[in-house]
């Protein structure tokens, strides 16, 4: 089930982000990741439109949008390759005819996912 983010989801979102980032972003320093966790909690989540994918009352994925820009999409590793990411992208596409995003060049997993769903590099 996909539903709007609620502040009570924050801890589960952070856990999902952290676990997914360990796989997608092994090239980032621990100090960078610590600061990003602070930013996610205090800046990004409050300022973006976020939807969570919930499985048995557990947040297992989320997508955050600022207008038509995907600020982040993360799926907990145990739920990856099960359609969660695709469902979240589909949710964003329902709301926005055109989507944009940025992805680290070294995030090969993320880049492959986005290419599969029709994103093109600019």
Tab-separated table of N, CA and C in Angstrom:
chain	number	residue	atom	x	y	z
A	1	UNK	N	0.848	-1.176	0.000
A	1	UNK	CA	0.000	0.000	0.000
A	1	UNK	C	0.894	1.241	0.000
A	2	UNK	N	0.525	2.208	-0.798
A	2	UNK	CA	1.224	3.491	-0.821
A	2	UNK	C	0.307	4.526	-0.184
A	3	UNK	N	0.885	5.293	0.716
A	3	UNK	CA	0.121	6.342	1.394
A	3	UNK	C	1.029	7.539	1.645
A	4	UNK	N	0.436	8.700	1.941
A	4	UNK	CA	1.265	9.874	2.244
A	4	UNK	C	2.096	9.653	3.512
A	5	UNK	N	3.255	10.258	3.519
A	5	UNK	CA	4.149	10.248	4.672
A	5	UNK	C	3.492	10.906	5.871
A	6	UNK	N	3.751	10.354	7.023
A	6	UNK	CA	3.340	10.936	8.291
A	6	UNK	C	4.599	11.068	9.150
A	7	UNK	N	4.653	12.081	10.003
A	7	UNK	CA	5.842	12.288	10.835
A	7	UNK	C	6.219	11.051	11.641
A	8	UNK	N	5.255	10.223	11.982
A	8	UNK	CA	5.555	9.010	12.750
A	8	UNK	C	6.321	7.982	11.921
A	9	UNK	N	6.417	8.194	10.609
A	9	UNK	CA	7.168	7.292	9.730
A	9	UNK	C	8.668	7.591	9.711
A	10	UNK	N	9.074	8.685	10.319
A	10	UNK	CA	10.452	9.175	10.169
A	10	UNK	C	11.518	8.128	10.493
A	11	UNK	N	11.397	7.446	11.605
A	11	UNK	CA	12.429	6.471	11.982
A	11	UNK	C	12.528	5.330	10.965
A	12	UNK	N	11.395	4.854	10.487
A	12	UNK	CA	11.415	3.771	9.500
A	12	UNK	C	11.934	4.265	8.153
A	13	UNK	N	11.634	5.495	7.805
A	13	UNK	CA	12.170	6.070	6.574
A	13	UNK	C	13.687	6.182	6.669
A	14	UNK	N	14.175	6.661	7.791
A	14	UNK	CA	15.623	6.795	7.977
A	14	UNK	C	16.287	5.417	7.900
A	15	UNK	N	15.714	4.425	8.516
A	15	UNK	CA	16.289	3.076	8.448
A	15	UNK	C	16.307	2.571	7.007
A	16	UNK	N	15.217	2.756	6.289
A	16	UNK	CA	15.151	2.339	4.885
A	16	UNK	C	16.204	3.069	4.070
A	17	UNK	N	16.297	4.376	4.248
A	17	UNK	CA	17.298	5.184	3.537
A	17	UNK	C	18.707	4.696	3.846
A	18	UNK	N	18.994	4.483	5.127
A	18	UNK	CA	20.336	4.071	5.539
A	18	UNK	C	20.721	2.720	4.924
A	19	UNK	N	19.836	1.743	5.029
A	19	UNK	CA	20.136	0.399	4.517
A	19	UNK	C	20.269	0.390	2.997
A	20	UNK	N	19.396	1.116	2.316
A	20	UNK	CA	19.480	1.188	0.854
A	20	UNK	C	20.722	1.955	0.416
A	21	UNK	N	21.086	2.999	1.159
A	21	UNK	CA	22.256	3.802	0.817
A	21	UNK	C	23.556	3.025	0.978
A	22	UNK	N	23.607	2.116	1.924
A	22	UNK	CA	24.807	1.293	2.088
A	22	UNK	C	25.102	0.493	0.822
A	23	UNK	N	24.056	0.095	0.123
A	23	UNK	CA	24.211	-0.660	-1.120
A	23	UNK	C	24.443	0.277	-2.300
A	24	UNK	N	23.637	1.335	-2.387
A	24	UNK	CA	23.692	2.220	-3.555
A	24	UNK	C	24.837	3.223	-3.507
A	25	UNK	N	25.282	3.566	-2.308
A	25	UNK	CA	26.267	4.640	-2.161
A	25	UNK	C	27.469	4.231	-1.304
A	26	UNK	N	28.096	3.121	-1.574
A	26	UNK	CA	29.245	2.721	-0.744
A	26	UNK	C	30.431	3.672	-0.882
A	27	UNK	N	30.402	4.522	-1.869
A	27	UNK	CA	31.481	5.469	-2.145
A	27	UNK	C	31.388	6.745	-1.308
A	28	UNK	N	30.311	6.925	-0.549
A	28	UNK	CA	30.148	8.131	0.260
A	28	UNK	C	30.753	7.921	1.650
A	29	UNK	N	31.350	8.954	2.178
A	29	UNK	CA	31.991	8.858	3.490
A	29	UNK	C	30.943	8.766	4.596
A	30	UNK	N	31.348	8.224	5.727
A	30	UNK	CA	30.417	8.115	6.855
A	30	UNK	C	30.021	9.490	7.377
A	31	UNK	N	30.935	10.459	7.335
A	31	UNK	CA	30.578	11.803	7.790
A	31	UNK	C	29.536	12.440	6.860
A	32	UNK	N	29.668	12.202	5.545
A	32	UNK	CA	28.682	12.699	4.593
A	32	UNK	C	27.321	12.061	4.878
A	33	UNK	N	27.306	10.753	5.106
A	33	UNK	CA	26.056	10.040	5.367
A	33	UNK	C	25.412	10.519	6.668
A	34	UNK	N	26.211	10.773	7.692
A	34	UNK	CA	25.664	11.278	8.949
A	34	UNK	C	24.997	12.630	8.748
A	35	UNK	N	25.632	13.492	7.972
A	35	UNK	CA	25.044	14.801	7.711
A	35	UNK	C	23.784	14.677	6.864
A	36	UNK	N	23.790	13.773	5.909
A	36	UNK	CA	22.604	13.566	5.077
A	36	UNK	C	21.431	13.037	5.899
A	37	UNK	N	21.707	12.223	6.893
A	37	UNK	CA	20.634	11.749	7.757
A	37	UNK	C	19.998	12.914	8.505
A	38	UNK	N	20.813	13.808	9.005
A	38	UNK	CA	20.302	15.007	9.680
A	38	UNK	C	19.477	15.837	8.697
A	39	UNK	N	20.014	16.030	7.493
A	39	UNK	CA	19.303	16.819	6.479
A	39	UNK	C	17.984	16.167	6.084
A	40	UNK	N	17.977	14.857	5.938
A	40	UNK	CA	16.759	14.140	5.567
A	40	UNK	C	15.677	14.369	6.611
A	41	UNK	N	16.056	14.216	7.851
A	41	UNK	CA	15.096	14.356	8.948
A	41	UNK	C	14.601	15.791	9.129
A	42	UNK	N	15.529	16.745	9.121
A	42	UNK	CA	15.166	18.108	9.514
A	42	UNK	C	14.838	19.045	8.351
A	43	UNK	N	15.368	18.763	7.172
A	43	UNK	CA	15.143	19.661	6.042
A	43	UNK	C	14.292	19.032	4.945
A	44	UNK	N	14.723	17.872	4.481
A	44	UNK	CA	14.128	17.326	3.275
A	44	UNK	C	12.707	16.801	3.488
A	45	UNK	N	12.509	15.933	4.465
A	45	UNK	CA	11.162	15.379	4.670
A	45	UNK	C	10.118	16.461	4.955
A	46	UNK	N	10.425	17.438	5.789
A	46	UNK	CA	9.407	18.467	6.031
A	46	UNK	C	9.083	19.328	4.818
A	47	UNK	N	9.994	19.417	3.848
A	47	UNK	CA	9.798	20.325	2.711
A	47	UNK	C	9.384	19.623	1.419
A	48	UNK	N	9.297	18.328	1.439
A	48	UNK	CA	8.951	17.601	0.214
A	48	UNK	C	7.620	16.896	0.384
A	49	UNK	N	7.074	16.470	-0.750
A	49	UNK	CA	5.881	15.631	-0.738
A	49	UNK	C	6.385	14.195	-0.799
A	50	UNK	N	6.117	13.433	0.229
A	50	UNK	CA	6.656	12.082	0.336
A	50	UNK	C	5.527	11.068	0.463
A	51	UNK	N	5.683	9.981	-0.269
A	51	UNK	CA	4.779	8.835	-0.153
A	51	UNK	C	5.589	7.654	0.329
A	52	UNK	N	4.979	6.844	1.164
A	52	UNK	CA	5.638	5.648	1.681
A	52	UNK	C	4.929	4.404	1.168
A	53	UNK	N	5.721	3.377	0.934
A	53	UNK	CA	5.197	2.058	0.591
A	53	UNK	C	5.246	1.248	1.874
A	54	UNK	N	4.099	0.753	2.291
A	54	UNK	CA	3.975	0.051	3.564
A	54	UNK	C	3.616	-1.409	3.306
A	55	UNK	N	4.336	-2.298	3.976
A	55	UNK	CA	4.056	-3.734	3.924
A	55	UNK	C	3.908	-4.218	5.356
A	56	UNK	N	2.725	-4.665	5.705
A	56	UNK	CA	2.424	-5.143	7.056
A	56	UNK	C	2.838	-4.123	8.120
A	57	UNK	N	2.348	-2.902	7.966
A	57	UNK	CA	2.579	-1.799	8.900
A	57	UNK	C	4.038	-1.374	9.009
A	58	UNK	N	4.842	-1.702	8.015
A	58	UNK	CA	6.268	-1.354	8.007
A	58	UNK	C	6.588	-0.560	6.751
A	59	UNK	N	7.220	0.609	6.894
A	59	UNK	CA	7.660	1.389	5.749
A	59	UNK	C	8.850	0.656	5.137
A	60	UNK	N	8.689	0.238	3.878
A	60	UNK	CA	9.763	-0.502	3.206
A	60	UNK	C	10.322	0.263	2.011
A	61	UNK	N	9.716	1.402	1.707
A	61	UNK	CA	10.195	2.235	0.616
A	61	UNK	C	9.520	3.587	0.682
A	62	UNK	N	10.149	4.560	0.012
A	62	UNK	CA	9.544	5.885	-0.040
A	62	UNK	C	10.080	6.645	-1.241
A	63	UNK	N	9.290	7.612	-1.678
A	63	UNK	CA	9.694	8.553	-2.724
A	63	UNK	C	9.340	9.946	-2.237
A	64	UNK	N	10.290	10.850	-2.389
A	64	UNK	CA	10.078	12.244	-1.994
A	64	UNK	C	10.207	13.122	-3.222
A	65	UNK	N	9.261	14.035	-3.363
A	65	UNK	CA	9.191	14.908	-4.531
A	65	UNK	C	9.186	16.369	-4.107
A	66	UNK	N	9.842	17.176	-4.904
A	66	UNK	CA	9.705	18.623	-4.825
A	66	UNK	C	9.253	19.045	-6.216
A	67	UNK	N	7.979	19.396	-6.305
A	67	UNK	CA	7.332	19.626	-7.596
A	67	UNK	C	7.485	18.363	-8.444
A	68	UNK	N	8.089	18.464	-9.635
A	68	UNK	CA	8.214	17.293	-10.520
A	68	UNK	C	9.591	16.624	-10.420
A	69	UNK	N	10.370	17.019	-9.420
A	69	UNK	CA	11.718	16.474	-9.246
A	69	UNK	C	11.711	15.410	-8.156
A	70	UNK	N	12.222	14.227	-8.511
A	70	UNK	CA	12.364	13.154	-7.532
A	70	UNK	C	13.587	13.495	-6.687
A	71	UNK	N	13.348	13.852	-5.452
A	71	UNK	CA	14.449	14.173	-4.554
A	71	UNK	C	15.108	12.927	-4.012
A	72	UNK	N	14.346	11.854	-3.941
A	72	UNK	CA	14.887	10.593	-3.458
A	72	UNK	C	13.862	9.490	-3.570
A	73	UNK	N	14.348	8.317	-3.906
A	73	UNK	CA	13.527	7.116	-3.875
A	73	UNK	C	14.420	6.013	-3.322
A	74	UNK	N	13.959	5.391	-2.265
A	74	UNK	CA	14.748	4.361	-1.596
A	74	UNK	C	13.838	3.205	-1.205
A	75	UNK	N	14.348	2.001	-1.396
A	75	UNK	CA	13.632	0.786	-1.015
A	75	UNK	C	14.564	-0.041	-0.135
A	76	UNK	N	14.050	-0.480	0.991
A	76	UNK	CA	14.846	-1.312	1.888
A	76	UNK	C	15.344	-2.534	1.119
A	77	UNK	N	16.604	-2.921	1.300
A	77	UNK	CA	17.170	-4.036	0.522
A	77	UNK	C	16.354	-5.323	0.551
A	78	UNK	N	15.696	-5.623	1.659
A	78	UNK	CA	14.895	-6.866	1.721
A	78	UNK	C	13.665	-6.830	0.821
A	79	UNK	N	13.271	-5.633	0.379
A	79	UNK	CA	12.093	-5.489	-0.480
A	79	UNK	C	12.463	-5.045	-1.898
A	80	UNK	N	13.737	-4.942	-2.193
A	80	UNK	CA	14.139	-4.565	-3.543
A	80	UNK	C	13.844	-5.703	-4.514
A	81	UNK	N	13.597	-5.307	-5.770
A	81	UNK	CA	13.271	-6.231	-6.859
A	81	UNK	C	11.953	-6.983	-6.626
A	82	UNK	N	11.041	-6.297	-5.929
A	82	UNK	CA	9.713	-6.862	-5.667
A	82	UNK	C	8.608	-5.915	-6.124
A	83	UNK	N	8.980	-4.895	-6.917
A	83	UNK	CA	7.993	-3.982	-7.464
A	83	UNK	C	7.724	-2.740	-6.636
A	84	UNK	N	8.392	-2.597	-5.503
A	84	UNK	CA	8.157	-1.444	-4.636
A	84	UNK	C	8.611	-0.158	-5.327
A	85	UNK	N	9.821	-0.143	-5.857
A	85	UNK	CA	10.336	1.047	-6.536
A	85	UNK	C	9.480	1.421	-7.732
A	86	UNK	N	9.084	0.423	-8.504
A	86	UNK	CA	8.238	0.683	-9.675
A	86	UNK	C	6.903	1.288	-9.257
A	87	UNK	N	6.322	0.776	-8.188
A	87	UNK	CA	5.044	1.310	-7.708
A	87	UNK	C	5.197	2.762	-7.258
A	88	UNK	N	6.322	3.079	-6.631
A	88	UNK	CA	6.550	4.450	-6.183
A	88	UNK	C	6.751	5.395	-7.368
A	89	UNK	N	7.506	4.958	-8.376
A	89	UNK	CA	7.671	5.780	-9.589
A	89	UNK	C	6.324	5.971	-10.278
A	90	UNK	N	5.538	4.900	-10.361
A	90	UNK	CA	4.204	5.007	-10.967
A	90	UNK	C	3.343	6.017	-10.223
A	91	UNK	N	3.433	6.032	-8.913
A	91	UNK	CA	2.678	6.995	-8.097
A	91	UNK	C	3.075	8.424	-8.471
A	92	UNK	N	4.379	8.654	-8.615
A	92	UNK	CA	4.856	9.991	-8.988
A	92	UNK	C	4.408	10.356	-10.397
A	93	UNK	N	4.418	9.390	-11.302
A	93	UNK	CA	4.010	9.658	-12.690
A	93	UNK	C	2.522	9.996	-12.798
A	94	UNK	N	1.720	9.478	-11.912
A	94	UNK	CA	0.296	9.821	-11.900
A	94	UNK	C	0.126	11.313	-11.604
A	95	UNK	N	0.966	11.837	-10.754
A	95	UNK	CA	0.868	13.232	-10.320
A	95	UNK	C	1.608	14.210	-11.224
A	96	UNK	N	2.598	13.716	-11.966
A	96	UNK	CA	3.432	14.591	-12.784
A	96	UNK	C	3.675	13.962	-14.152
A	97	UNK	N	3.367	14.703	-15.191
A	97	UNK	CA	3.554	14.195	-16.557
A	97	UNK	C	5.027	13.988	-16.877
A	98	UNK	N	5.875	14.821	-16.301
A	98	UNK	CA	7.318	14.714	-16.532
A	98	UNK	C	8.024	14.679	-15.183
A	99	UNK	N	8.974	13.762	-15.048
A	99	UNK	CA	9.771	13.656	-13.834
A	99	UNK	C	11.235	13.911	-14.153
A	100	UNK	N	11.919	14.518	-13.218
A	100	UNK	CA	13.362	14.715	-13.322
A	100	UNK	C	13.995	14.236	-12.025
A	101	UNK	N	15.276	13.902	-12.112
A	101	UNK	CA	16.007	13.504	-10.918
A	101	UNK	C	17.492	13.635	-11.163
A	102	UNK	N	18.239	13.586	-10.089
A	102	UNK	CA	19.690	13.523	-10.159
A	102	UNK	C	20.109	12.247	-9.461
A	103	UNK	N	21.173	11.638	-9.981
A	103	UNK	CA	21.680	10.401	-9.387
A	103	UNK	C	23.199	10.431	-9.466
A	104	UNK	N	23.843	9.929	-8.435
A	104	UNK	CA	25.296	9.859	-8.460
A	104	UNK	C	25.746	8.995	-9.628
A	105	UNK	N	26.766	9.434	-10.322
A	105	UNK	CA	27.302	8.662	-11.445
A	105	UNK	C	27.742	7.276	-10.996
A	106	UNK	N	28.276	7.171	-9.797
A	106	UNK	CA	28.770	5.888	-9.290
A	106	UNK	C	27.661	4.989	-8.741
A	107	UNK	N	26.419	5.459	-8.727
A	107	UNK	CA	25.290	4.645	-8.255
A	107	UNK	C	24.767	3.821	-9.426
A	108	UNK	N	25.465	2.762	-9.739
A	108	UNK	CA	25.124	1.936	-10.902
A	108	UNK	C	23.762	1.262	-10.761
A	109	UNK	N	23.439	0.827	-9.567
A	109	UNK	CA	22.143	0.184	-9.329
A	109	UNK	C	21.006	1.169	-9.588
A	110	UNK	N	21.134	2.369	-9.048
A	110	UNK	CA	20.098	3.376	-9.245
A	110	UNK	C	19.974	3.791	-10.693
A	111	UNK	N	21.102	3.983	-11.353
A	111	UNK	CA	21.081	4.390	-12.764
A	111	UNK	C	20.399	3.329	-13.629
A	112	UNK	N	20.677	2.066	-13.362
A	112	UNK	CA	20.033	0.985	-14.116
A	112	UNK	C	18.522	0.984	-13.876
A	113	UNK	N	18.112	1.204	-12.635
A	113	UNK	CA	16.689	1.261	-12.306
A	113	UNK	C	16.015	2.387	-13.075
A	114	UNK	N	16.608	3.575	-13.052
A	114	UNK	CA	15.999	4.723	-13.720
A	114	UNK	C	15.947	4.530	-15.232
A	115	UNK	N	16.974	3.969	-15.809
A	115	UNK	CA	16.969	3.711	-17.257
A	115	UNK	C	15.880	2.721	-17.624
A	116	UNK	N	15.687	1.719	-16.776
A	116	UNK	CA	14.633	0.727	-17.020
A	116	UNK	C	13.256	1.386	-17.085
A	117	UNK	N	13.072	2.460	-16.311
A	117	UNK	CA	11.784	3.146	-16.272
A	117	UNK	C	11.729	4.379	-17.170
A	118	UNK	N	12.644	4.434	-18.134
A	118	UNK	CA	12.539	5.439	-19.190
A	118	UNK	C	13.229	6.758	-18.949
A	119	UNK	N	13.929	6.900	-17.846
A	119	UNK	CA	14.675	8.138	-17.636
A	119	UNK	C	15.873	8.144	-18.566
A	120	UNK	N	16.193	9.319	-19.071
A	120	UNK	CA	17.349	9.457	-19.965
A	120	UNK	C	18.317	10.475	-19.369
A	121	UNK	N	19.578	10.215	-19.596
A	121	UNK	CA	20.610	11.093	-19.067
A	121	UNK	C	20.679	12.385	-19.878
A	122	UNK	N	20.767	13.478	-19.155
A	122	UNK	CA	20.882	14.790	-19.798
A	122	UNK	C	22.263	15.354	-19.507
